[in-house]
Amino acid sequence: SFYATKVITSGQGGMLTSPKPEITETARDLIRYDQRDDVVLRYNYRMSDIQAALGLSQLSRLDRFLDRRQEIAEIYREACETSGIEPPPERPEREDIHYRFVIRTGGVTPSVVINRFNDLGIHAERPVYAPLFHYTKSTPLPGAFYAFERYISIPIYPSLSDDSIARITGALNQCIVEES
């Protein structure tokens, strides 16, 4: 996905790759909606030239974006440890691009913590709108529900200023505290 909140953006849209030609051809068919002789539901999901140019510009700066996300994540980790807040687990076996920085809300519900951050002018949110089982009406997965009820995501995009990062880390104790 190249949505505005992703690691690189083109405003909207995304990219599909597959080693299977039938998958990529089906995708191409779905976006070629005009001047067709058959009646099949199709969509105008093609990326415009302007969106592609933006995406390529972003791609050329990807290393800088990832370095900045890593830098912010390290600052957040240190602030979490100082505050006694559980940071996301580190996985030394692979490199994390820090698309999100997800923290546990302690004994406070995510909506309360999110409202506290928002009251301070800091955009925080749940990492997902709802767990997937909510949409599929399948059996709830205990781990997914547990995470949904206990974690939030704080801003970690590369254009965050050092002042904004300091405001966010300074707000951690104020927003994530046990309710009495």
Short mmCIF file of C-alpha atoms in Angstrom, two decimals:
data_model
loop_
_atom_site.label_atom_id
_atom_site.label_comp_id
_atom_site.label_asym_id
_atom_site.label_seq_id
_atom_site.Cartn_x
_atom_site.Cartn_y
_atom_site.Cartn_z
CA SER A 1 0.00 0.00 0.00
CA PHE A 2 1.20 3.49 -0.83
CA TYR A 3 -1.42 5.27 1.29
CA ALA A 4 -0.29 8.51 2.94
CA THR A 5 0.60 6.86 6.28
CA LYS A 6 2.77 4.10 4.77
CA VAL A 7 6.57 3.90 4.62
CA ILE A 8 6.52 5.50 1.16
CA THR A 9 3.48 7.12 -0.40
CA SER A 10 2.02 8.02 -3.73
CA GLY A 11 -1.07 9.46 -2.03
CA GLN A 12 -3.18 6.36 -2.68
CA GLY A 13 -2.85 3.04 -4.42
CA GLY A 14 -0.26 0.34 -4.10
CA MET A 15 1.74 -2.27 -5.91
CA LEU A 16 1.03 -5.89 -6.71
CA THR A 17 3.73 -8.34 -7.69
CA SER A 18 3.42 -12.05 -8.26
CA PRO A 19 5.46 -14.81 -9.86
CA LYS A 20 2.18 -16.16 -11.27
CA PRO A 21 1.22 -14.49 -14.58
CA GLU A 22 -2.47 -15.35 -14.10
CA ILE A 23 -2.58 -13.21 -10.95
CA THR A 24 -0.95 -10.17 -12.53
CA GLU A 25 -3.08 -10.53 -15.67
CA THR A 26 -6.26 -10.71 -13.57
CA ALA A 27 -5.17 -7.54 -11.76
CA ARG A 28 -4.46 -5.79 -15.07
CA ASP A 29 -7.86 -6.86 -16.36
CA LEU A 30 -9.58 -5.44 -13.27
CA ILE A 31 -8.11 -1.97 -13.84
CA ARG A 32 -8.67 -1.82 -17.60
CA TYR A 33 -12.29 -0.86 -17.20
CA ASP A 34 -12.92 1.33 -20.23
CA GLN A 35 -13.57 0.43 -23.89
CA ARG A 36 -14.34 -3.23 -23.19
CA ASP A 37 -16.76 -5.46 -25.08
CA ASP A 38 -17.61 -7.68 -22.11
CA VAL A 39 -19.62 -6.75 -19.03
CA VAL A 40 -17.43 -7.55 -16.03
CA LEU A 41 -17.14 -5.47 -12.87
CA ARG A 42 -13.87 -3.52 -13.02
CA TYR A 43 -12.40 -0.59 -11.10
CA ASN A 44 -10.41 2.53 -11.86
CA TYR A 45 -7.51 1.63 -9.57
CA ARG A 46 -4.73 2.65 -11.90
CA MET A 47 -2.04 4.88 -10.50
CA SER A 48 -1.82 8.24 -12.24
CA ASP A 49 1.45 9.56 -13.66
CA ILE A 50 1.56 12.16 -10.88
CA GLN A 51 1.11 9.49 -8.21
CA ALA A 52 3.82 7.37 -9.85
CA ALA A 53 6.22 10.34 -9.90
CA LEU A 54 5.55 10.96 -6.20
CA GLY A 55 6.08 7.26 -5.46
CA LEU A 56 9.39 7.20 -7.36
CA SER A 57 10.53 10.32 -5.55
CA GLN A 58 9.69 8.67 -2.24
CA LEU A 59 11.44 5.46 -3.27
CA SER A 60 14.64 7.38 -3.99
CA ARG A 61 14.59 8.56 -0.36
CA LEU A 62 13.60 5.24 1.20
CA ASP A 63 16.96 4.68 2.94
CA ARG A 64 16.74 8.10 4.60
CA PHE A 65 13.15 7.43 5.64
CA LEU A 66 14.10 4.09 7.20
CA ASP A 67 17.13 5.58 8.97
CA ARG A 68 14.96 8.32 10.48
CA ARG A 69 12.32 5.81 11.59
CA GLN A 70 15.09 3.76 13.25
CA GLU A 71 16.39 6.88 14.99
CA ILE A 72 12.92 7.77 16.29
CA ALA A 73 12.29 4.18 17.40
CA GLU A 74 15.49 4.23 19.47
CA ILE A 75 14.41 7.47 21.16
CA TYR A 76 10.96 6.00 21.86
CA ARG A 77 12.47 2.76 23.23
CA GLU A 78 14.65 4.69 25.64
CA ALA A 79 11.69 6.83 26.73
CA CYS A 80 9.54 3.73 27.23
CA GLU A 81 12.20 2.02 29.32
CA THR A 82 12.65 5.15 31.44
CA SER A 83 8.88 5.35 31.94
CA GLY A 84 8.36 1.65 32.62
CA ILE A 85 6.28 1.22 29.45
CA GLU A 86 6.63 -1.95 27.42
CA PRO A 87 8.09 -1.09 24.00
CA PRO A 88 7.58 -3.34 20.97
CA PRO A 89 9.75 -6.46 21.02
CA GLU A 90 13.05 -6.25 19.22
CA ARG A 91 13.76 -8.98 16.70
CA PRO A 92 17.51 -9.21 16.16
CA GLU A 93 17.08 -11.87 13.46
CA ARG A 94 15.55 -9.31 11.10
CA GLU A 95 15.60 -5.61 10.39
CA ASP A 96 12.52 -3.70 11.51
CA ILE A 97 11.42 -0.82 9.27
CA HIS A 98 9.31 0.67 12.10
CA TYR A 99 6.18 1.20 10.08
CA ARG A 100 4.40 1.58 13.41
CA PHE A 101 5.59 2.02 16.99
CA VAL A 102 3.15 0.02 19.06
CA ILE A 103 3.12 0.27 22.85
CA ARG A 104 1.13 -1.36 25.61
CA THR A 105 -1.31 0.87 27.41
CA GLY A 106 -0.82 -0.74 30.82
CA GLY A 107 -4.04 -0.92 32.78
CA VAL A 108 -5.72 1.84 30.80
CA THR A 109 -7.97 1.07 27.83
CA PRO A 110 -6.61 2.16 24.44
CA SER A 111 -9.46 4.60 23.81
CA VAL A 112 -8.68 6.46 27.06
CA VAL A 113 -4.96 6.65 26.23
CA ILE A 114 -5.70 7.73 22.66
CA ASN A 115 -7.96 10.52 23.97
CA ARG A 116 -5.22 11.65 26.37
CA PHE A 117 -2.71 11.88 23.53
CA ASN A 118 -5.24 13.62 21.28
CA ASP A 119 -5.98 16.15 24.04
CA LEU A 120 -2.27 17.03 23.90
CA GLY A 121 -2.39 17.41 20.10
CA ILE A 122 -0.64 14.08 19.47
CA HIS A 123 -2.25 11.67 17.04
CA ALA A 124 -2.32 8.17 18.51
CA GLU A 125 -4.51 5.31 17.37
CA ARG A 126 -5.06 1.60 17.56
CA PRO A 127 -2.73 -0.25 15.19
CA VAL A 128 -5.77 -1.59 13.31
CA TYR A 129 -9.34 -0.35 13.16
CA ALA A 130 -10.66 -3.77 14.18
CA PRO A 131 -9.20 -7.29 14.28
CA LEU A 132 -9.70 -9.25 11.07
CA PHE A 133 -12.10 -11.72 12.71
CA HIS A 134 -14.48 -8.79 13.23
CA TYR A 135 -14.92 -8.50 9.46
CA THR A 136 -14.87 -12.19 8.59
CA LYS A 137 -17.26 -13.09 11.42
CA SER A 138 -14.93 -15.97 12.21
CA THR A 139 -13.92 -17.25 15.64
CA PRO A 140 -12.11 -14.51 17.55
CA LEU A 141 -8.39 -15.11 17.83
CA PRO A 142 -7.44 -14.61 21.49
CA GLY A 143 -4.04 -13.06 20.70
CA ALA A 144 -5.50 -10.58 18.22
CA PHE A 145 -8.24 -9.55 20.62
CA TYR A 146 -5.71 -9.25 23.48
CA ALA A 147 -3.51 -6.96 21.38
CA PHE A 148 -6.47 -4.88 20.21
CA GLU A 149 -7.53 -4.30 23.81
CA ARG A 150 -4.07 -3.33 25.10
CA TYR A 151 -1.96 -1.59 22.45
CA ILE A 152 -1.80 1.74 20.64
CA SER A 153 0.38 3.17 17.91
CA ILE A 154 2.17 6.50 18.33
CA PRO A 155 3.52 8.66 15.46
CA ILE A 156 6.80 7.54 13.92
CA TYR A 157 6.91 9.09 10.47
CA PRO A 158 10.25 10.44 9.19
CA SER A 159 9.21 14.08 8.94
CA LEU A 160 8.56 14.34 12.69
CA SER A 161 10.62 17.18 14.08
CA ASP A 162 12.88 16.66 17.09
CA ASP A 163 10.54 18.96 19.05
CA SER A 164 7.53 16.78 18.15
CA ILE A 165 9.40 13.65 19.18
CA ALA A 166 10.27 15.27 22.51
CA ARG A 167 6.59 16.22 23.01
CA ILE A 168 5.52 12.64 22.29
CA THR A 169 8.07 11.07 24.63
CA GLY A 170 7.25 13.66 27.28
CA ALA A 171 3.58 12.71 27.03
CA LEU A 172 4.14 8.99 27.62
CA ASN A 173 3.94 9.17 31.43
CA GLN A 174 1.04 11.59 31.30
CA CYS A 175 -1.01 9.41 28.95
CA ILE A 176 -0.16 5.88 30.06
CA VAL A 177 -0.70 5.61 33.78
CA GLU A 178 -2.66 3.11 35.82
CA GLU A 179 -6.11 4.33 36.72
CA SER A 180 -6.80 4.36 40.43
#
